[in-house]
Coordinates of C-alpha atoms in Angstrom, one line a residue:
Chain A
M1 CA 40.5 -25.3 6.8
I2 CA 38.0 -23.2 9.2
Q3 CA 38.8 -20.6 12.0
V4 CA 37.1 -21.0 15.2
R5 CA 37.2 -18.2 17.6
F6 CA 36.4 -17.8 21.2
F7 CA 35.1 -14.3 22.8
A8 CA 34.7 -13.3 26.6
A9 CA 33.2 -15.5 29.1
L10 CA 33.7 -18.5 26.5
R11 CA 36.9 -17.6 25.7
E12 CA 38.2 -17.5 29.1
R13 CA 36.1 -20.6 30.0
S14 CA 37.8 -22.5 27.2
G15 CA 41.2 -21.1 27.8
K16 CA 41.1 -20.8 23.9
E17 CA 40.9 -18.0 21.6
C18 CA 41.1 -19.1 18.1
L19 CA 41.3 -22.8 16.6
E20 CA 42.5 -23.4 13.4
M21 CA 41.1 -26.9 11.9
A22 CA 40.0 -29.0 9.0
L23 CA 35.9 -28.8 8.7
P24 CA 35.3 -32.4 10.3
D25 CA 33.8 -35.2 7.9
G26 CA 30.0 -35.0 9.0
V27 CA 29.9 -31.3 10.2
A28 CA 27.8 -29.0 8.0
T29 CA 26.5 -26.6 10.3
V30 CA 27.6 -24.6 13.5
A31 CA 25.5 -26.6 15.1
E32 CA 27.1 -30.2 14.2
L33 CA 30.4 -28.1 14.6
I34 CA 29.7 -27.2 18.2
G35 CA 28.6 -31.0 18.9
W36 CA 31.7 -31.9 17.4
L37 CA 33.9 -29.7 19.6
E38 CA 32.4 -31.2 22.7
Q39 CA 33.0 -34.8 21.2
S40 CA 36.8 -34.1 21.0
D41 CA 37.4 -31.2 23.6
Q42 CA 36.6 -31.9 27.5
T43 CA 37.4 -28.2 28.5
L44 CA 35.5 -26.9 25.5
A45 CA 32.5 -29.4 26.4
A46 CA 32.6 -27.6 29.7
A47 CA 32.8 -24.2 28.4
F48 CA 30.3 -24.7 26.4
A49 CA 27.8 -26.3 29.1
A50 CA 28.8 -23.3 31.3
T51 CA 27.4 -20.8 28.4
P52 CA 24.3 -22.3 27.7
C53 CA 22.9 -19.1 25.6
R54 CA 25.2 -18.3 23.0
M55 CA 25.4 -16.2 19.9
V56 CA 27.0 -17.2 16.6
A57 CA 28.6 -15.6 14.0
V58 CA 30.1 -16.7 10.7
N59 CA 32.2 -14.9 8.6
E60 CA 31.8 -11.6 10.9
M61 CA 27.8 -11.8 10.2
L62 CA 25.6 -13.0 13.0
A63 CA 24.2 -16.3 12.4
S64 CA 22.1 -19.3 13.7
E65 CA 23.3 -22.5 14.9
E66 CA 21.7 -23.9 11.9
A67 CA 23.7 -21.8 9.4
S68 CA 25.8 -24.3 7.1
L69 CA 29.7 -24.2 6.9
E70 CA 31.9 -24.6 4.3
D71 CA 35.8 -24.1 4.2
G72 CA 37.8 -21.6 4.8
D73 CA 34.8 -20.4 7.1
V74 CA 35.4 -17.9 10.3
V75 CA 33.4 -19.4 12.9
A76 CA 32.7 -17.0 16.0
L77 CA 30.9 -18.5 19.2
F78 CA 30.4 -15.9 22.0
P79 CA 27.4 -15.2 25.2
P80 CA 25.2 -13.0 24.3
V81 CA 26.5 -9.4 23.9
T82 CA 26.4 -6.6 26.5
G83 CA 27.9 -3.6 24.7
G84 CA 26.6 0.2 25.0
Chain B
M1 CA 24.4 10.6 3.9
K2 CA 28.1 11.0 5.8
T3 CA 29.0 8.5 8.4
C4 CA 31.4 7.7 10.7
I5 CA 32.0 4.7 12.5
A6 CA 34.6 3.9 15.1
V7 CA 35.9 1.6 17.8
Q8 CA 38.5 3.0 20.1
D9 CA 40.4 2.6 23.2
A10 CA 40.9 6.3 23.9
P11 CA 38.4 8.4 25.8
L12 CA 35.5 9.9 23.5
N13 CA 35.0 13.4 23.1
A14 CA 31.6 14.6 24.0
T15 CA 31.5 17.6 21.4
A16 CA 33.0 15.4 18.3
P17 CA 29.3 14.4 16.7
Q18 CA 27.8 17.3 17.2
Q19 CA 30.7 19.2 15.9
W20 CA 31.1 16.7 13.2
L21 CA 27.3 16.3 12.2
R22 CA 26.5 20.5 11.7
D23 CA 25.6 20.9 8.1
E24 CA 24.9 24.9 8.2
G25 CA 21.2 24.5 8.3
V26 CA 20.5 21.6 6.1
S27 CA 19.6 19.5 8.7
G28 CA 17.2 20.9 11.5
A29 CA 17.7 18.1 13.9
I30 CA 20.7 16.3 15.5
V31 CA 19.8 13.9 18.0
L32 CA 22.6 12.4 20.3
F33 CA 22.6 9.1 22.6
S34 CA 25.7 9.5 25.1
G35 CA 26.1 6.4 27.3
H36 CA 28.1 6.1 30.4
V37 CA 29.2 3.7 32.8
R38 CA 26.8 3.6 35.4
D39 CA 27.9 4.0 39.0
E40 CA 25.9 0.9 39.9
D41 CA 25.8 2.3 43.1
G42 CA 29.4 2.7 44.1
R43 CA 29.6 -1.4 43.7
V44 CA 31.6 -1.5 40.5
E45 CA 35.1 -0.2 40.5
A46 CA 35.9 -0.3 36.6
L47 CA 34.3 -1.9 33.6
H48 CA 36.0 -3.5 31.1
L49 CA 34.8 -3.9 27.2
E50 CA 35.9 -6.6 24.6
H51 CA 35.2 -6.8 21.5
Y52 CA 35.3 -8.5 18.0
P53 CA 38.0 -6.4 16.1
G54 CA 36.6 -6.4 12.0
M55 CA 33.3 -7.7 12.5
T56 CA 32.4 -4.5 15.0
E57 CA 32.9 -2.0 12.7
R58 CA 31.1 -4.3 10.2
F59 CA 28.1 -4.5 12.2
L60 CA 28.1 -1.3 13.2
G61 CA 28.0 0.2 9.5
T62 CA 25.6 -2.4 8.6
I63 CA 23.2 -1.0 11.7
V64 CA 23.8 2.5 10.2
E65 CA 22.9 1.9 6.7
R66 CA 19.5 0.0 7.3
A67 CA 18.8 3.5 9.3
G68 CA 19.9 5.2 6.5
Q69 CA 17.5 3.4 4.1
R70 CA 14.5 3.2 6.6
W71 CA 14.7 7.3 7.5
H72 CA 16.0 10.3 5.6
L73 CA 19.2 10.7 7.5
N74 CA 21.9 13.3 6.6
G75 CA 24.9 12.0 8.5
A76 CA 25.4 9.3 11.4
W77 CA 27.9 8.9 13.8
V78 CA 28.5 5.9 16.0
V79 CA 31.7 5.8 17.9
H80 CA 32.0 2.8 21.0
R81 CA 34.9 2.7 23.1
V82 CA 36.5 -0.6 24.7
G83 CA 39.1 -1.6 27.1
T84 CA 39.2 -0.4 30.9
M85 CA 37.0 2.4 31.9
R86 CA 35.7 4.0 35.2
Q87 CA 32.5 5.2 36.5
G88 CA 31.0 8.4 34.8
D89 CA 33.0 7.5 31.3
E90 CA 31.6 7.7 28.0
I91 CA 31.4 4.4 27.0
V92 CA 29.3 4.9 23.7
Q93 CA 28.0 7.8 20.9
V94 CA 25.6 7.7 18.6
A95 CA 24.1 10.7 16.8
V96 CA 22.2 11.2 13.6
S97 CA 21.3 14.3 11.3
A98 CA 18.0 14.6 9.6
E99 CA 16.1 17.3 7.9
H100 CA 12.8 16.7 10.6
R101 CA 13.5 15.5 14.6
Q102 CA 10.8 12.4 14.1
A103 CA 13.1 10.6 12.1
A104 CA 16.1 11.6 14.2
F105 CA 14.9 10.1 17.0
E106 CA 13.6 7.1 15.8
A107 CA 16.8 6.5 13.7
C108 CA 19.0 7.1 16.8
A109 CA 17.0 5.1 19.0
Y110 CA 17.2 2.4 16.6
I111 CA 20.6 2.3 16.3
M112 CA 21.1 2.0 19.8
D113 CA 18.4 -1.2 20.4
I114 CA 20.3 -2.8 17.3
L115 CA 24.0 -2.0 18.9
K116 CA 22.6 -3.0 22.5
T117 CA 21.2 -6.4 21.5
R118 CA 23.5 -7.1 18.6
A119 CA 26.8 -5.9 18.3
P120 CA 29.8 -7.6 19.1
F121 CA 30.8 -5.9 22.7
W122 CA 31.2 -7.9 25.9
K123 CA 31.4 -6.1 29.7
K124 CA 33.4 -7.3 32.6
E125 CA 33.1 -5.4 36.1
L126 CA 35.5 -5.4 38.6
I127 CA 33.6 -5.7 41.7
D128 CA 35.7 -6.1 45.1
G129 CA 38.8 -6.7 43.5
S130 CA 37.7 -9.7 41.1
W131 CA 36.3 -9.2 37.2
H132 CA 32.9 -10.6 36.4
W133 CA 31.1 -10.6 33.2
V134 CA 28.0 -8.7 32.6
E135 CA 24.9 -11.0 31.9
A136 CA 22.8 -9.7 29.2
R137 CA 19.2 -7.9 29.7
E138 CA 16.0 -9.3 28.6
R139 CA 14.7 -5.7 28.1
D140 CA 17.7 -5.1 25.3
A141 CA 16.5 -8.3 23.8
L142 CA 12.9 -7.6 23.6
A143 CA 13.7 -3.6 22.4
A144 CA 15.6 -5.2 19.5
A145 CA 12.8 -7.9 18.7
A146 CA 10.3 -5.3 18.3
W147 CA 12.5 -3.5 15.9
L148 CA 13.4 -6.6 13.6
A149 CA 10.0 -7.8 14.1
G150 CA 9.3 -5.1 11.1
E151 CA 12.1 -6.3 9.0
P152 CA 12.7 -8.4 6.2
G153 CA 15.1 -11.2 7.9
H154 CA 15.9 -11.0 11.2
E155 CA 19.4 -10.3 11.5
P156 CA 21.1 -7.1 10.4
R157 CA 23.6 -8.6 7.6
Chain C
M1 CA 15.3 15.8 39.0
K2 CA 18.0 18.5 38.3
T3 CA 16.4 21.0 36.1
C4 CA 17.6 24.5 33.7
I5 CA 15.2 26.3 31.6
A6 CA 16.1 29.3 30.1
V7 CA 15.2 31.7 27.1
Q8 CA 17.7 33.2 25.8
D9 CA 19.4 35.9 22.8
A10 CA 22.5 34.7 22.8
P11 CA 24.0 32.0 20.8
L12 CA 23.7 28.8 22.6
N13 CA 27.0 26.8 23.8
A14 CA 26.8 23.5 21.9
T15 CA 28.6 21.5 24.7
A16 CA 26.7 23.3 27.6
P17 CA 23.7 20.9 28.3
Q18 CA 25.9 17.4 28.3
Q19 CA 28.9 19.1 30.6
W20 CA 25.5 20.3 32.9
L21 CA 23.8 16.8 32.7
R22 CA 26.9 14.4 33.2
D23 CA 26.7 13.0 36.8
E24 CA 29.7 10.7 37.0
G25 CA 27.8 7.6 36.3
V26 CA 24.6 7.9 38.2
S27 CA 22.6 8.1 34.8
G28 CA 24.0 5.8 32.1
A29 CA 22.2 7.5 29.5
I30 CA 22.0 11.2 27.9
V31 CA 19.9 12.1 25.0
L32 CA 20.0 15.3 23.7
F33 CA 18.3 17.4 20.9
S34 CA 19.7 20.1 19.1
G35 CA 17.4 21.9 16.5
H36 CA 19.2 24.1 13.8
V37 CA 18.0 27.0 11.6
R38 CA 17.0 24.9 8.5
D39 CA 18.7 26.7 4.9
E40 CA 15.2 25.8 3.5
D41 CA 17.4 25.5 0.2
G42 CA 19.0 28.9 0.6
R43 CA 15.3 30.8 0.4
V44 CA 15.8 32.2 3.9
E45 CA 18.0 34.7 4.8
A46 CA 17.5 34.8 8.1
L47 CA 14.7 33.8 11.1
H48 CA 13.6 36.4 14.0
L49 CA 12.0 34.1 16.8
E50 CA 9.4 36.2 19.1
H51 CA 8.2 34.6 22.5
Y52 CA 6.0 35.5 25.7
P53 CA 8.7 36.1 27.9
G54 CA 7.4 35.0 31.6
M55 CA 4.7 32.3 30.0
T56 CA 7.4 30.7 28.1
E57 CA 9.9 30.0 30.8
R58 CA 6.7 28.7 32.9
F59 CA 5.3 26.5 30.5
L60 CA 8.7 25.0 29.7
G61 CA 9.1 24.5 33.6
T62 CA 5.6 22.5 33.8
I63 CA 6.6 20.4 30.6
V64 CA 9.8 19.4 32.0
E65 CA 7.9 18.5 35.4
R66 CA 5.2 16.5 33.4
A67 CA 8.0 14.5 31.8
G68 CA 10.0 14.0 35.6
Q69 CA 6.3 12.6 36.7
R70 CA 6.0 10.3 33.6
W71 CA 9.7 9.3 33.4
H72 CA 12.5 8.6 36.1
L73 CA 15.0 11.2 35.5
N74 CA 17.7 12.6 36.7
G75 CA 18.3 15.8 35.0
A76 CA 16.5 17.5 32.1
W77 CA 18.1 20.8 30.2
V78 CA 16.2 23.3 27.8
V79 CA 17.4 26.1 26.4
H80 CA 15.7 28.0 23.5
R81 CA 17.3 30.6 21.7
V82 CA 15.1 33.9 20.4
G83 CA 15.8 36.9 18.3
T84 CA 17.2 37.4 14.7
M85 CA 19.3 34.0 13.6
R86 CA 20.9 32.5 10.5
Q87 CA 21.1 29.2 8.8
G88 CA 22.8 26.6 11.0
D89 CA 22.4 28.4 13.9
E90 CA 21.3 26.2 16.6
I91 CA 17.9 27.1 17.9
V92 CA 16.9 24.5 20.8
Q93 CA 18.5 22.4 23.3
V94 CA 16.3 19.5 25.1
A95 CA 18.7 17.6 26.9
V96 CA 17.5 14.4 29.8
S97 CA 19.8 12.4 31.9
A98 CA 18.4 9.2 32.9
E99 CA 19.8 5.7 34.4
H100 CA 18.2 3.9 31.5
R101 CA 18.0 4.7 27.6
Q102 CA 14.4 4.3 26.8
A103 CA 13.3 6.9 29.5
A104 CA 15.3 9.2 27.9
F105 CA 14.5 8.8 24.4
E106 CA 10.9 8.9 25.3
A107 CA 11.0 11.8 27.5
C108 CA 13.5 14.2 25.4
A109 CA 11.2 13.8 22.2
Y110 CA 8.0 14.1 24.6
I111 CA 9.3 17.4 25.6
M112 CA 10.1 18.4 22.0
D113 CA 7.1 17.2 20.9
I114 CA 5.5 19.8 23.3
L115 CA 7.7 22.3 22.8
K116 CA 6.9 22.5 19.2
T117 CA 3.0 22.7 19.3
R118 CA 2.2 24.9 22.4
A119 CA 5.3 27.0 23.7
P120 CA 4.8 30.2 22.6
F121 CA 7.4 30.7 20.4
W122 CA 6.6 32.7 16.9
K123 CA 9.2 32.1 13.9
K124 CA 9.5 34.8 10.8
E125 CA 11.6 34.0 8.0
L126 CA 13.7 37.0 6.2
I127 CA 12.9 36.1 2.2
D128 CA 13.8 38.3 -0.7
G129 CA 14.7 41.3 1.8
S130 CA 11.0 41.1 3.7
W131 CA 9.9 39.1 6.9
H132 CA 6.6 36.3 6.8
W133 CA 5.8 34.5 9.5
V134 CA 6.2 30.8 9.2
E135 CA 2.8 28.9 9.4
A136 CA 2.5 25.9 12.2
R137 CA 3.0 22.5 10.7
E138 CA 0.0 20.1 10.8
R139 CA 2.7 17.3 11.7
D140 CA 3.4 18.8 14.8
A141 CA -0.1 19.3 16.2
L142 CA -0.7 15.9 15.7
A143 CA 2.5 14.8 17.4
A144 CA 1.6 16.7 20.4
A145 CA -2.3 15.1 20.5
A146 CA -0.5 11.8 20.4
W147 CA 0.8 12.7 23.8
L148 CA -1.9 14.5 25.1
A149 CA -4.0 12.3 24.5
G150 CA -3.2 9.8 27.2
E151 CA -2.8 12.6 29.7
P152 CA -5.2 13.8 31.9
G153 CA -6.5 17.3 31.2
H154 CA -5.4 18.4 27.5
E155 CA -3.0 21.2 28.1
P156 CA 0.4 21.5 30.1
R157 CA -1.2 23.9 33.0
Chain D
M1 CA -9.2 45.7 34.9
I2 CA -8.1 42.9 32.6
Q3 CA -4.7 43.1 30.2
V4 CA -5.2 42.0 26.6
R5 CA -1.9 41.1 25.1
F6 CA -1.3 40.3 21.2
F7 CA 2.1 38.7 19.8
A8 CA 3.2 37.7 16.4
A9 CA 1.1 38.1 13.6
L10 CA -2.0 39.6 15.6
R11 CA 0.4 41.9 17.2
E12 CA 1.5 43.2 13.7
R13 CA -1.8 42.8 12.4
S14 CA -3.9 44.9 15.3
G15 CA -0.8 47.3 15.4
K16 CA -1.4 46.5 19.5
E17 CA 0.6 45.1 21.8
C18 CA -1.5 45.3 25.0
L19 CA -4.6 46.4 26.1
E20 CA -5.9 47.5 29.8
M21 CA -9.3 47.7 30.0
A22 CA -12.2 47.1 32.4
L23 CA -14.0 43.8 31.9
P24 CA -16.8 44.6 29.9
D25 CA -20.2 44.2 31.0
G26 CA -21.7 40.9 29.9
V27 CA -18.5 39.5 29.2
A28 CA -17.6 36.2 31.4
T29 CA -15.5 34.1 28.9
V30 CA -12.5 34.6 26.0
A31 CA -15.1 34.0 23.3
E32 CA -17.1 37.1 24.7
L33 CA -13.9 39.2 24.7
I34 CA -13.2 38.7 21.3
G35 CA -16.6 39.0 20.3
W36 CA -16.5 42.5 22.2
L37 CA -13.1 43.5 21.0
E38 CA -14.2 42.7 17.3
Q39 CA -17.5 45.1 17.9
S40 CA -15.4 47.9 19.2
D41 CA -12.2 48.0 17.2
Q42 CA -12.8 47.7 13.5
T43 CA -8.7 47.3 13.2
L44 CA -8.9 44.6 15.6
A45 CA -11.8 42.9 13.9
A46 CA -10.0 42.7 10.7
A47 CA -6.5 41.2 12.4
F48 CA -8.8 38.8 14.3
A49 CA -10.6 37.8 10.6
A50 CA -7.0 37.7 8.9
T51 CA -5.9 35.3 11.7
P52 CA -8.7 33.0 12.3
C53 CA -6.8 29.8 14.0
R54 CA -6.0 31.4 17.4
M55 CA -4.1 30.1 20.4
V56 CA -5.7 31.3 23.9
A57 CA -3.7 31.7 27.0
V58 CA -5.0 33.1 30.6
N59 CA -2.8 34.3 33.1
E60 CA 0.3 32.5 31.5
M61 CA -1.6 29.1 30.7
L62 CA -3.0 27.8 27.5
A63 CA -6.7 27.9 27.7
S64 CA -9.6 27.3 25.3
E65 CA -11.8 30.3 24.2
E66 CA -14.5 28.9 26.8
A67 CA -12.4 29.7 29.6
S68 CA -14.3 32.0 32.2
L69 CA -12.5 35.8 32.7
E70 CA -12.7 37.6 35.7
D71 CA -11.1 40.7 36.6
G72 CA -7.4 41.2 37.2
D73 CA -6.6 38.5 34.3
V74 CA -4.3 38.7 31.7
V75 CA -5.5 37.5 28.5
A76 CA -2.9 36.8 25.6
L77 CA -4.4 35.9 22.1
F78 CA -2.1 34.8 19.4
P79 CA -1.6 32.6 16.1
P80 CA -0.2 28.9 16.4
V81 CA 2.9 28.6 17.7
T82 CA 6.1 27.5 15.7
G83 CA 8.9 27.1 18.0
G84 CA 12.2 25.0 18.0

């Protein structure tokens, strides 16, 4: 199982805070996971399309969309940060 | 180096960073950055800040650790507020103590640059009764890029 | 830009600069430098600071005015203590408020660099029961030279 | 008349805080004034010799030793500053 978390505008647009799911077959990177989610869920696809500039964290560390994934990972997807 | 890192809903205590960093003269220099919710010419009625609990604290800890590797620091304080705030409220405090002022200035600016561009916080503004997400500013991304260019690896991990 | 410039014998109030600079969100950034009498590994029993009354205040006013020409600032606070102090005592506060953090950081560091290298203050240290004048550090002269190089004329006048 | 003020180590070494004097004949710059003072006062000459690196202010503004002087000026001589 992996966990996929959404924050800020991406959370609101997708209507989802967190997905728990098995790592799908053929998905080995964050980019592939995003592609798979776009295929499987229209609302998510629309939310990604509305948030083209995204940041990624894997296991609470910033990562690129090329980062590889394995079972047990926590993936977070969010818009560019605006703290401070 | 002593460190204090926190994310809190409660208002920040404006005098806490200096009190906590003072060390009877081991440090000759304390530099404090204090960020405040801007009034944006009265346009913004309130601000709400969301974050990624757990990752935020870990991330801030990593920035501070990196700063401690790069400059000789005696202490570092990073406290960020989240939740709903109003104009003029203090939103973030970054303070460092060091023997000499140049290290203190540079480390404090470094921590703020990385915090602004990489730490998982998101701002929403209340304007004319409805909430809008704030877009990231390109200037912040550039500031971080300048710092990160000199470092091994591109992300504080 | 509002300014507060003072030289005083009395201990500095650590919380005064921020209280004075806060402006209900006109400024998003406050940067404060707080200088403390270093313990120098316990070598120094006390420190005495002499200055040139009149010139000092005028000089500090000129530095602040120049900073205000160079960066967009909303407020600047420079308060320096003179007389006899002990290790850990706060000796100088330089604080500025600005809409954006980069201006605040740069202006605060600029004011400190010029203050350290040009403002008419002289330190004397009490070591083993006798007083010794502190020699100027070359690093301070270099810091000021770097800033002044970019300016018309070589002295803040 | 001009005023010549001494600060810090230079004040202690010369034993003088302030001199009031007419601008001497042939003295048109700070450097010439220092030369004249060295000639006319042995204690001052020794104090200058012990403080070779000096700073100068004329009328409360930093100046170089080449700065020109006129009647009414206040000249201050002091060692390199060490504030903050």
